[in-house]
PDB file of C-alpha atoms in Angstrom:
ATOM      1  CA  VAL A 916     -82.071 146.652 -68.591  1.00 89.00           C
ATOM      2  CA  ASP A 917     -85.445 146.846 -70.320  1.00 89.00           C
ATOM      3  CA  LEU A 918     -85.203 143.127 -71.158  1.00 90.00           C
ATOM      4  CA  ILE A 919     -84.540 142.167 -67.538  1.00 90.00           C
ATOM      5  CA  MET A 920     -87.401 144.296 -66.223  1.00 89.00           C
ATOM      6  CA  SER A 921     -89.702 142.849 -68.891  1.00 89.00           C
ATOM      7  CA  ILE A 922     -88.847 139.331 -67.694  1.00 89.00           C
ATOM      8  CA  PHE A 923     -89.468 140.251 -64.050  1.00 90.00           C
ATOM      9  CA  LYS A 924     -92.833 141.766 -65.001  1.00 89.00           C
ATOM     10  CA  ALA A 925     -93.878 138.637 -66.923  1.00 89.00           C
ATOM     11  CA  MET A 926     -92.891 136.442 -63.964  1.00 90.00           C
ATOM     12  CA  ASN A 927     -94.672 138.770 -61.489  1.00 88.00           C
ATOM     13  CA  LEU A 928     -91.434 139.325 -59.563  1.00 89.00           C
ATOM     14  CA  THR A 929     -91.724 142.761 -57.982  1.00 88.00           C
ATOM     15  CA  ASN A 930     -89.697 142.560 -54.759  1.00 90.00           C
ATOM     16  CA  TYR A 931     -86.300 143.568 -56.157  1.00 91.00           C
ATOM     17  CA  GLN A 932     -83.898 146.484 -56.171  1.00 92.00           C
ATOM     18  CA  ALA A 933     -81.108 147.481 -58.547  1.00 94.00           C
ATOM     19  CA  ARG A 934     -77.517 147.791 -57.354  1.00 95.00           C
ATOM     20  CA  LEU A 935     -74.831 149.532 -59.395  1.00 94.00           C
ATOM     21  CA  GLY A 936     -71.519 147.942 -58.478  1.00 94.00           C
ATOM     22  CA  VAL A 937     -68.464 150.092 -59.134  1.00 93.00           C
ATOM     23  CA  ARG A 938     -64.801 149.620 -58.305  1.00 92.00           C
ATOM     24  CA  ASP A 939     -63.249 150.432 -54.984  1.00 90.00           C
ATOM     25  CA  PRO A 940     -60.682 153.143 -55.780  1.00 83.00           C
ATOM     26  CA  GLN A 941     -58.527 151.913 -52.891  1.00 84.00           C
ATOM     27  CA  SER A 942     -58.264 148.369 -54.290  1.00 87.00           C
ATOM     28  CA  ASP A 943     -55.756 147.103 -56.852  1.00 85.00           C
ATOM     29  CA  LYS A 944     -57.837 144.112 -58.007  1.00 88.00           C
ATOM     30  CA  TYR A 945     -59.500 145.997 -60.856  1.00 90.00           C
ATOM     31  CA  ALA A 946     -58.106 145.867 -64.383  1.00 89.00           C
ATOM     32  CA  GLY A 947     -58.094 148.620 -66.985  1.00 86.00           C
ATOM     33  CA  THR A 948     -57.430 152.333 -66.953  1.00 88.00           C
ATOM     34  CA  ASP A 949     -59.193 155.099 -65.054  1.00 88.00           C
ATOM     35  CA  GLU A 950     -60.606 156.356 -68.357  1.00 91.00           C
ATOM     36  CA  MET A 951     -62.107 152.941 -69.146  1.00 90.00           C
ATOM     37  CA  TRP A 952     -63.815 152.802 -65.760  1.00 91.00           C
ATOM     38  CA  GLN A 953     -65.106 156.351 -65.974  1.00 91.00           C
ATOM     39  CA  ARG A 954     -66.628 155.728 -69.413  1.00 91.00           C
ATOM     40  CA  ALA A 955     -68.115 152.373 -68.380  1.00 92.00           C
ATOM     41  CA  GLU A 956     -69.635 153.738 -65.166  1.00 92.00           C
ATOM     42  CA  ALA A 957     -71.089 156.722 -67.012  1.00 93.00           C
ATOM     43  CA  ALA A 958     -72.629 154.430 -69.654  1.00 92.00           C
ATOM     44  CA  ILE A 959     -74.309 152.094 -67.192  1.00 91.00           C
ATOM     45  CA  LYS A 960     -75.573 154.985 -65.031  1.00 92.00           C
ATOM     46  CA  HIS A 961     -77.033 156.585 -68.139  1.00 92.00           C
ATOM     47  CA  ALA A 962     -78.868 153.367 -69.050  1.00 90.00           C
ATOM     48  CA  ALA A 963     -80.356 153.046 -65.560  1.00 89.00           C
ATOM     49  CA  ASP A 964     -81.354 156.718 -65.509  1.00 92.00           C
ATOM     50  CA  GLN A 965     -82.967 156.499 -68.951  1.00 91.00           C
ATOM     51  CA  THR A 966     -85.243 153.675 -67.781  1.00 88.00           C
ATOM     52  CA  GLY A 967     -86.196 155.572 -64.623  1.00 87.00           C
ATOM     53  CA  LEU A 968     -84.859 152.690 -62.541  1.00 88.00           C
ATOM     54  CA  PRO A 969     -84.023 153.555 -58.931  1.00 90.00           C
ATOM     55  CA  TYR A 970     -80.707 152.076 -57.833  1.00 93.00           C
ATOM     56  CA  THR A 971     -78.022 152.232 -55.169  1.00 94.00           C
ATOM     57  CA  VAL A 972     -74.309 152.629 -55.870  1.00 93.00           C
ATOM     58  CA  GLU A 973     -72.050 150.158 -54.079  1.00 92.00           C
ATOM     59  CA  GLU A 974     -68.267 150.544 -54.116  1.00 91.00           C
ATOM     60  CA  GLY A 975     -66.341 147.315 -54.448  1.00 91.00           C
ATOM     61  CA  GLU A 976     -69.231 145.400 -56.072  1.00 90.00           C
ATOM     62  CA  GLY A 977     -67.993 145.821 -59.650  1.00 92.00           C
ATOM     63  CA  ALA A 978     -66.440 142.959 -61.601  1.00 90.00           C
ATOM     64  CA  PHE A 979     -62.669 143.128 -62.046  1.00 91.00           C
ATOM     65  CA  TYR A 980     -63.168 144.229 -65.665  1.00 90.00           C
ATOM     66  CA  GLY A 981     -65.987 146.760 -65.284  1.00 92.00           C
ATOM     67  CA  PRO A 982     -69.055 148.055 -63.435  1.00 94.00           C
ATOM     68  CA  LYS A 983     -72.265 146.067 -63.282  1.00 95.00           C
ATOM     69  CA  LEU A 984     -75.930 146.639 -62.617  1.00 95.00           C
ATOM     70  CA  ASP A 985     -77.270 143.758 -60.526  1.00 95.00           C
ATOM     71  CA  PHE A 986     -80.909 143.065 -59.715  1.00 94.00           C
ATOM     72  CA  ILE A 987     -81.237 141.888 -56.115  1.00 93.00           C
ATOM     73  CA  PHE A 988     -84.430 139.952 -55.385  1.00 93.00           C
ATOM     74  CA  ARG A 989     -85.824 139.295 -51.918  1.00 90.00           C
ATOM     75  CA  ASP A 990     -87.486 135.886 -51.708  1.00 87.00           C
ATOM     76  CA  VAL A 991     -90.561 134.834 -49.724  1.00 84.00           C
ATOM     77  CA  ILE A 992     -88.601 134.342 -46.495  1.00 85.00           C
ATOM     78  CA  GLY A 993     -86.517 137.497 -46.832  1.00 88.00           C
ATOM     79  CA  ARG A 994     -83.278 136.165 -48.311  1.00 90.00           C
ATOM     80  CA  GLU A 995     -81.574 138.245 -50.989  1.00 91.00           C
ATOM     81  CA  TRP A 996     -80.453 136.770 -54.304  1.00 91.00           C
ATOM     82  CA  GLN A 997     -78.875 138.296 -57.359  1.00 91.00           C
ATOM     83  CA  LEU A 998     -81.104 137.806 -60.397  1.00 91.00           C
ATOM     84  CA  GLY A 999     -80.126 139.352 -63.685  1.00 91.00           C
ATOM     85  CA  THR A1000     -77.125 141.514 -64.400  1.00 93.00           C
ATOM     86  CA  VAL A1001     -75.796 143.895 -67.033  1.00 94.00           C
ATOM     87  CA  GLN A1002     -72.078 144.682 -67.150  1.00 94.00           C
ATOM     88  CA  ILE A1003     -70.099 147.140 -69.277  1.00 92.00           C
ATOM     89  CA  ASP A1004     -66.620 145.985 -70.261  1.00 92.00           C
ATOM     90  CA  TYR A1005     -63.977 148.031 -72.057  1.00 90.00           C
ATOM     91  CA  TYR A1006     -61.121 145.865 -70.769  1.00 91.00           C
ATOM     92  CA  LEU A1007     -61.553 142.409 -72.314  1.00 92.00           C
ATOM     93  CA  PRO A1008     -61.949 143.675 -75.900  1.00 94.00           C
ATOM     94  CA  GLU A1009     -58.505 145.277 -75.415  1.00 91.00           C
ATOM     95  CA  GLN A1010     -57.023 142.063 -74.066  1.00 93.00           C
ATOM     96  CA  PHE A1011     -58.381 140.000 -76.967  1.00 95.00           C
ATOM     97  CA  GLU A1012     -57.532 142.767 -79.468  1.00 95.00           C
ATOM     98  CA  LEU A1013     -61.069 142.641 -80.857  1.00 96.00           C
ATOM     99  CA  GLU A1014     -61.807 144.855 -83.850  1.00 97.00           C
ATOM    100  CA  TYR A1015     -64.562 145.512 -86.365  1.00 97.00           C
ATOM    101  CA  LYS A1016     -64.812 147.644 -89.483  1.00 97.00           C
ATOM    102  CA  GLY A1017     -67.207 150.549 -89.026  1.00 96.00           C
ATOM    103  CA  GLU A1018     -69.337 152.396 -91.565  1.00 95.00           C
ATOM    104  CA  ASP A1019     -66.427 154.805 -92.047  1.00 96.00           C
ATOM    105  CA  GLY A1020     -64.271 151.944 -93.308  1.00 96.00           C
ATOM    106  CA  GLN A1021     -61.953 152.206 -90.307  1.00 97.00           C
ATOM    107  CA  MET A1022     -61.202 149.599 -87.675  1.00 97.00           C
ATOM    108  CA  HIS A1023     -62.736 150.132 -84.230  1.00 97.00           C
ATOM    109  CA  ARG A1024     -62.621 148.388 -80.868  1.00 94.00           C
ATOM    110  CA  PRO A1025     -66.021 147.120 -79.649  1.00 95.00           C
ATOM    111  CA  ILE A1026     -67.436 147.503 -76.166  1.00 92.00           C
ATOM    112  CA  MET A1027     -68.466 144.232 -74.547  1.00 94.00           C
ATOM    113  CA  ILE A1028     -71.781 143.956 -72.702  1.00 94.00           C
ATOM    114  CA  HIS A1029     -72.188 140.977 -70.391  1.00 93.00           C
ATOM    115  CA  ARG A1030     -75.849 140.347 -69.745  1.00 92.00           C
ATOM    116  CA  ALA A1031     -77.772 137.595 -67.980  1.00 92.00           C
ATOM    117  CA  PRO A1032     -81.523 138.348 -67.879  1.00 90.00           C
ATOM    118  CA  PHE A1033     -82.150 135.450 -65.459  1.00 88.00           C
ATOM    119  CA  GLY A1034     -78.826 135.374 -63.643  1.00 87.00           C
ATOM    120  CA  SER A1035     -78.172 131.725 -62.816  1.00 88.00           C
ATOM    121  CA  LEU A1036     -81.006 129.799 -64.490  1.00 90.00           C
ATOM    122  CA  GLU A1037     -81.077 127.138 -61.751  1.00 93.00           C
ATOM    123  CA  ARG A1038     -81.300 129.818 -59.053  1.00 91.00           C
ATOM    124  CA  PHE A1039     -84.017 131.629 -60.996  1.00 92.00           C
ATOM    125  CA  ILE A1040     -86.135 128.460 -61.279  1.00 92.00           C
ATOM    126  CA  ALA A1041     -85.666 127.687 -57.568  1.00 91.00           C
ATOM    127  CA  ILE A1042     -86.829 131.188 -56.637  1.00 91.00           C
ATOM    128  CA  LEU A1043     -89.843 130.890 -58.963  1.00 91.00           C
ATOM    129  CA  ILE A1044     -90.876 127.618 -57.314  1.00 92.00           C
ATOM    130  CA  GLU A1045     -90.692 129.255 -53.873  1.00 91.00           C
ATOM    131  CA  HIS A1046     -92.315 132.476 -55.094  1.00 90.00           C
ATOM    132  CA  TYR A1047     -95.399 130.651 -56.395  1.00 92.00           C
ATOM    133  CA  ALA A1048     -95.238 127.825 -53.823  1.00 92.00           C
ATOM    134  CA  GLY A1049     -95.336 125.528 -56.858  1.00 91.00           C
ATOM    135  CA  ALA A1050     -98.676 126.921 -58.081  1.00 95.00           C
ATOM    136  CA  PHE A1051     -97.410 128.450 -61.293  1.00 95.00           C
ATOM    137  CA  PRO A1052     -99.664 130.681 -63.378  1.00 95.00           C
ATOM    138  CA  VAL A1053    -101.280 128.798 -66.237  1.00 96.00           C
ATOM    139  CA  TRP A1054     -98.769 129.917 -68.866  1.00 96.00           C
ATOM    140  CA  LEU A1055     -95.824 128.648 -66.783  1.00 95.00           C
ATOM    141  CA  SER A1056     -97.329 125.372 -65.544  1.00 96.00           C
ATOM    142  CA  PRO A1057     -95.647 122.306 -67.079  1.00 95.00           C
ATOM    143  CA  THR A1058     -99.054 120.573 -67.167  1.00 97.00           C
ATOM    144  CA  GLN A1059    -101.862 123.071 -67.651  1.00 98.00           C
ATOM    145  CA  ALA A1060    -104.809 120.684 -67.533  1.00 98.00           C
ATOM    146  CA  MET A1061    -105.350 117.200 -66.129  1.00 98.00           C
ATOM    147  CA  ILE A1062    -108.135 115.288 -67.857  1.00 98.00           C
ATOM    148  CA  ILE A1063    -109.898 112.908 -65.475  1.00 97.00           C
ATOM    149  CA  PRO A1064    -112.113 110.149 -66.894  1.00 96.00           C
ATOM    150  CA  ILE A1065    -114.665 108.979 -64.326  1.00 95.00           C
ATOM    151  CA  ALA A1066    -114.628 105.377 -65.565  1.00 93.00           C
ATOM    152  CA  ASP A1067    -112.649 103.264 -68.026  1.00 93.00           C
ATOM    153  CA  ARG A1068    -115.313 103.741 -70.680  1.00 94.00           C
ATOM    154  CA  HIS A1069    -114.561 107.469 -70.730  1.00 96.00           C
ATOM    155  CA  ALA A1070    -110.825 107.036 -71.414  1.00 95.00           C
ATOM    156  CA  ALA A1071    -111.143 107.229 -75.202  1.00 96.00           C
ATOM    157  CA  TYR A1072    -113.150 110.458 -74.969  1.00 97.00           C
ATOM    158  CA  ALA A1073    -110.571 111.879 -72.528  1.00 97.00           C
ATOM    159  CA  LYS A1074    -107.773 111.132 -74.996  1.00 97.00           C
ATOM    160  CA  GLY A1075    -109.770 112.869 -77.712  1.00 97.00           C
ATOM    161  CA  VAL A1076    -110.049 115.944 -75.494  1.00 97.00           C
ATOM    162  CA  ALA A1077    -106.283 115.834 -74.945  1.00 97.00           C
ATOM    163  CA  LYS A1078    -105.699 115.849 -78.718  1.00 97.00           C
ATOM    164  CA  LYS A1079    -107.893 118.921 -79.138  1.00 97.00           C
ATOM    165  CA  LEU A1080    -106.046 120.704 -76.349  1.00 98.00           C
ATOM    166  CA  LYS A1081    -102.703 119.855 -77.927  1.00 97.00           C
ATOM    167  CA  VAL A1082    -103.810 121.363 -81.231  1.00 97.00           C
ATOM    168  CA  ALA A1083    -104.858 124.503 -79.292  1.00 97.00           C
ATOM    169  CA  GLY A1084    -101.412 124.715 -77.662  1.00 97.00           C
ATOM    170  CA  ILE A1085    -102.551 123.638 -74.192  1.00 98.00           C
ATOM    171  CA  ARG A1086    -100.361 121.154 -72.305  1.00 98.00           C
ATOM    172  CA  SER A1087    -102.466 118.362 -70.821  1.00 98.00           C
ATOM    173  CA  GLU A1088    -102.339 114.824 -69.489  1.00 97.00           C
ATOM    174  CA  VAL A1089    -104.936 112.102 -69.009  1.00 97.00           C
ATOM    175  CA  ASP A1090    -105.105 110.404 -65.612  1.00 96.00           C
ATOM    176  CA  GLU A1091    -105.627 106.774 -66.601  1.00 93.00           C
ATOM    177  CA  SER A1092    -104.999 105.392 -63.117  1.00 93.00           C
ATOM    178  CA  THR A1093    -107.498 103.125 -61.371  1.00 90.00           C
ATOM    179  CA  ASP A1094    -108.047 105.635 -58.548  1.00 92.00           C
ATOM    180  CA  ARG A1095    -111.510 106.972 -57.840  1.00 92.00           C
ATOM    181  CA  MET A1096    -112.472 110.326 -59.351  1.00 91.00           C
ATOM    182  CA  GLN A1097    -112.096 112.271 -56.085  1.00 92.00           C
ATOM    183  CA  ALA A1098    -108.624 110.808 -55.550  1.00 95.00           C
ATOM    184  CA  LYS A1099    -107.627 111.817 -59.071  1.00 95.00           C
ATOM    185  CA  ILE A1100    -108.837 115.355 -58.429  1.00 94.00           C
ATOM    186  CA  ARG A1101    -106.936 115.455 -55.150  1.00 95.00           C
ATOM    187  CA  ASN A1102    -103.743 114.209 -56.822  1.00 96.00           C
ATOM    188  CA  ALA A1103    -103.983 116.911 -59.494  1.00 96.00           C
ATOM    189  CA  GLN A1104    -104.530 119.566 -56.803  1.00 95.00           C
ATOM    190  CA  LEU A1105    -101.430 118.365 -54.941  1.00 95.00           C
ATOM    191  CA  LEU A1106     -99.477 118.726 -58.184  1.00 96.00           C
ATOM    192  CA  LYS A1107    -100.788 122.341 -58.403  1.00 96.00           C
ATOM    193  CA  ILE A1108    -102.200 121.739 -61.904  1.00 97.00           C
ATOM    194  CA  PRO A1109    -104.366 124.774 -62.820  1.00 97.00           C
ATOM    195  CA  TYR A1110    -107.290 122.935 -64.458  1.00 98.00           C
ATOM    196  CA  MET A1111    -108.903 119.570 -63.811  1.00 97.00           C
ATOM    197  CA  LEU A1112    -111.261 118.452 -66.558  1.00 98.00           C
ATOM    198  CA  VAL A1113    -113.595 115.712 -65.402  1.00 97.00           C
ATOM    199  CA  VAL A1114    -115.340 113.692 -68.120  1.00 97.00           C
ATOM    200  CA  GLY A1115    -118.170 111.214 -67.693  1.00 96.00           C
ATOM    201  CA  ASP A1116    -121.292 110.141 -69.560  1.00 96.00           C
ATOM    202  CA  LYS A1117    -122.909 113.602 -69.583  1.00 96.00           C
ATOM    203  CA  GLU A1118    -119.747 115.357 -70.773  1.00 96.00           C
ATOM    204  CA  GLN A1119    -119.103 112.737 -73.425  1.00 96.00           C
ATOM    205  CA  GLU A1120    -122.629 113.083 -74.834  1.00 95.00           C
ATOM    206  CA  ALA A1121    -122.433 116.904 -74.817  1.00 96.00           C
ATOM    207  CA  GLY A1122    -118.861 117.260 -76.109  1.00 96.00           C
ATOM    208  CA  ALA A1123    -117.984 119.036 -72.875  1.00 97.00           C
ATOM    209  CA  VAL A1124    -115.691 118.938 -69.848  1.00 97.00           C
ATOM    210  CA  ALA A1125    -116.502 119.644 -66.177  1.00 97.00           C
ATOM    211  CA  ILE A1126    -113.925 122.219 -65.078  1.00 97.00           C
ATOM    212  CA  ARG A1127    -112.451 122.392 -61.605  1.00 96.00           C
ATOM    213  CA  LEU A1128    -109.664 124.745 -60.502  1.00 96.00           C
ATOM    214  CA  ARG A1129    -106.821 123.759 -58.206  1.00 94.00           C
ATOM    215  CA  SER A1130    -108.307 126.207 -55.669  1.00 92.00           C
ATOM    216  CA  GLY A1131    -111.320 123.886 -55.439  1.00 91.00           C
ATOM    217  CA  GLU A1132    -113.654 126.182 -57.383  1.00 94.00           C
ATOM    218  CA  ASP A1133    -116.105 124.333 -59.644  1.00 94.00           C
ATOM    219  CA  LEU A1134    -116.751 126.047 -62.990  1.00 94.00           C
ATOM    220  CA  LYS A1135    -119.278 123.368 -64.013  1.00 95.00           C
ATOM    221  CA  ALA A1136    -119.489 121.696 -67.403  1.00 96.00           C
ATOM    222  CA  LYS A1137    -118.630 123.715 -70.496  1.00 97.00           C
ATOM    223  CA  PRO A1138    -118.088 122.824 -74.166  1.00 97.00           C
ATOM    224  CA  ILE A1139    -114.484 121.919 -74.964  1.00 97.00           C
ATOM    225  CA  GLU A1140    -114.169 124.957 -77.232  1.00 97.00           C
ATOM    226  CA  GLU A1141    -115.251 127.270 -74.406  1.00 97.00           C
ATOM    227  CA  PHE A1142    -112.655 125.802 -72.060  1.00 97.00           C
ATOM    228  CA  ILE A1143    -109.996 126.277 -74.730  1.00 98.00           C
ATOM    229  CA  GLU A1144    -110.934 129.961 -74.953  1.00 97.00           C
ATOM    230  CA  ILE A1145    -110.726 130.321 -71.153  1.00 96.00           C
ATOM    231  CA  ALA A1146    -107.320 128.657 -70.987  1.00 97.00           C
ATOM    232  CA  GLN A1147    -105.877 130.500 -73.981  1.00 97.00           C
ATOM    233  CA  LYS A1148    -106.982 133.840 -72.526  1.00 96.00           C
ATOM    234  CA  ALA A1149    -105.236 133.012 -69.220  1.00 95.00           C
ATOM    235  CA  ILE A1150    -102.094 131.904 -71.068  1.00 95.00           C
ATOM    236  CA  GLU A1151    -101.903 134.909 -73.391  1.00 94.00           C
ATOM    237  CA  SER A1152    -102.549 137.436 -70.632  1.00 90.00           C
ATOM    238  CA  LYS A1153    -100.147 135.664 -68.223  1.00 86.00           C
ATOM    239  CA  GLU A1154    -102.794 135.888 -65.490  1.00 77.00           C
TER     240      GLU A1154
END
């Protein structure tokens, strides 16, 4: 449960609620004994209570083998999706006759915990894209900086900047197209790339880059090392 909430915090996903799914006592679709279910439900309730997590209890939402704690996320247009789940299972270890030797030298039956911190990974990525409208925070962006040489003669310098960024752990690309500078900037903004680093004669002579944000803000020219510090701070803090 702590792992799932840590992931949601890192991704800045706050619009979710926890749902404890238990069996419907009137249904015969659930496997295992009453004792198994009572122990499993008590264990998962205890975990949720220990973390201080508010949750609702929903009969009939448990898996056939045990109760589960699902995290239900509401997306930007109000749809609900299940992201992340933790499930307690006493039944399947019995069916597979699983055993381990404990510290007392005796054989014991394990308890199985099913856990999926992201839920379906494809669904999680789709929700992230919608949540950020494609404008991922710097640490999540596939390309964190687009280096834009003003003219062909600045291409070699731009590639040198890219090498320095790679060493610093910053993902970057060089726009070597024949488009004009403003078109290159516009293309990078449409791709929601966090930083655009424009390089021309002045930047090349000073060992600098002219920094623009995808929001359109101009941070002016700064030494490459200073930009690296700015980007690394944003990445490490997950701003």
